[in-house]
mmCIF file of C-alpha atoms in Angstrom:
data_model
loop_
_atom_site.group_PDB
_atom_site.id
_atom_site.type_symbol
_atom_site.label_atom_id
_atom_site.label_comp_id
_atom_site.label_asym_id
_atom_site.label_seq_id
_atom_site.Cartn_x
_atom_site.Cartn_y
_atom_site.Cartn_z
ATOM 1 C CA ASN A 6 2.129 5.653 -12.078
ATOM 2 C CA ARG A 7 5.262 7.774 -12.099
ATOM 3 C CA ARG A 8 4.861 8.587 -15.781
ATOM 4 C CA GLY A 9 1.277 9.764 -15.367
ATOM 5 C CA VAL A 10 -0.139 6.955 -17.481
ATOM 6 C CA ALA A 11 -3.522 5.486 -16.523
ATOM 7 C CA ILE A 12 -4.174 1.774 -17.075
ATOM 8 C CA LEU A 13 -7.633 0.213 -17.049
ATOM 9 C CA ILE A 14 -7.746 -3.321 -15.635
ATOM 10 C CA VAL A 15 -10.961 -5.324 -15.730
ATOM 11 C CA GLU A 16 -10.258 -8.340 -13.541
ATOM 12 C CA GLN A 17 -12.231 -11.043 -11.758
ATOM 13 C CA ASN A 18 -9.561 -11.333 -9.061
ATOM 14 C CA ALA A 19 -10.392 -8.106 -7.199
ATOM 15 C CA LYS A 20 -7.884 -8.750 -4.416
ATOM 16 C CA GLU A 21 -4.953 -9.029 -6.818
ATOM 17 C CA ALA A 22 -6.102 -6.086 -8.948
ATOM 18 C CA LEU A 23 -6.424 -3.815 -5.903
ATOM 19 C CA ARG A 24 -3.107 -5.024 -4.519
ATOM 20 C CA LEU A 25 -1.385 -3.977 -7.755
ATOM 21 C CA SER A 26 -3.190 -0.664 -8.219
ATOM 22 C CA ASN A 27 -2.280 2.779 -6.945
ATOM 23 C CA TYR A 28 -5.917 3.862 -7.136
ATOM 24 C CA GLY A 29 -9.055 1.866 -7.833
ATOM 25 C CA TYR A 30 -12.722 2.219 -8.658
ATOM 26 C CA VAL A 31 -15.379 -0.322 -7.678
ATOM 27 C CA LEU A 32 -18.309 -0.342 -10.096
ATOM 28 C CA THR A 33 -21.761 -1.679 -9.269
ATOM 29 C CA MET A 34 -24.313 -1.939 -12.069
ATOM 30 C CA GLY A 35 -22.026 0.218 -14.225
ATOM 31 C CA ARG A 36 -21.818 3.031 -11.676
ATOM 32 C CA ASN A 37 -18.963 4.093 -9.445
ATOM 33 C CA ALA A 38 -19.762 2.713 -5.977
ATOM 34 C CA LEU A 39 -16.405 3.268 -4.257
ATOM 35 C CA GLU A 40 -13.006 4.654 -5.116
ATOM 36 C CA GLY A 41 -9.698 5.193 -3.419
ATOM 37 C CA PRO A 42 -6.137 3.936 -3.081
ATOM 38 C CA GLY A 43 -5.905 0.199 -3.776
ATOM 39 C CA GLU A 44 -4.558 -0.653 -0.312
ATOM 40 C CA GLU A 45 -7.345 1.373 1.317
ATOM 41 C CA LEU A 46 -10.017 -0.428 -0.714
ATOM 42 C CA LEU A 47 -8.503 -3.777 0.306
ATOM 43 C CA ARG A 48 -9.016 -2.813 3.966
ATOM 44 C CA ASP A 49 -12.558 -1.501 3.388
ATOM 45 C CA GLU A 50 -15.133 -3.643 5.235
ATOM 46 C CA GLU A 51 -17.784 -3.383 2.499
ATOM 47 C CA VAL A 52 -15.336 -4.244 -0.291
ATOM 48 C CA GLY A 53 -14.099 -7.205 1.752
ATOM 49 C CA ARG A 54 -17.606 -8.504 2.358
ATOM 50 C CA LEU A 55 -18.987 -7.985 -1.154
ATOM 51 C CA TYR A 56 -15.984 -8.674 -3.377
ATOM 52 C CA LEU A 57 -13.290 -10.491 -1.415
ATOM 53 C CA GLY A 58 -15.307 -13.192 0.335
ATOM 54 C CA ARG A 59 -14.898 -11.919 3.882
ATOM 55 C CA GLY A 60 -17.914 -12.649 6.041
#
């Protein structure tokens, strides 16, 4: 954020969490699978298919 403070959110609602975040990390089996700006991750085809219920 503008103050340079990082906030960790662990949330089941991935769509809402990514919508609210400036930057996000997607973990799979405890490892970083994807990362990027929240809005970019929301548009990512793989994130949509695996985590947001898009077929």
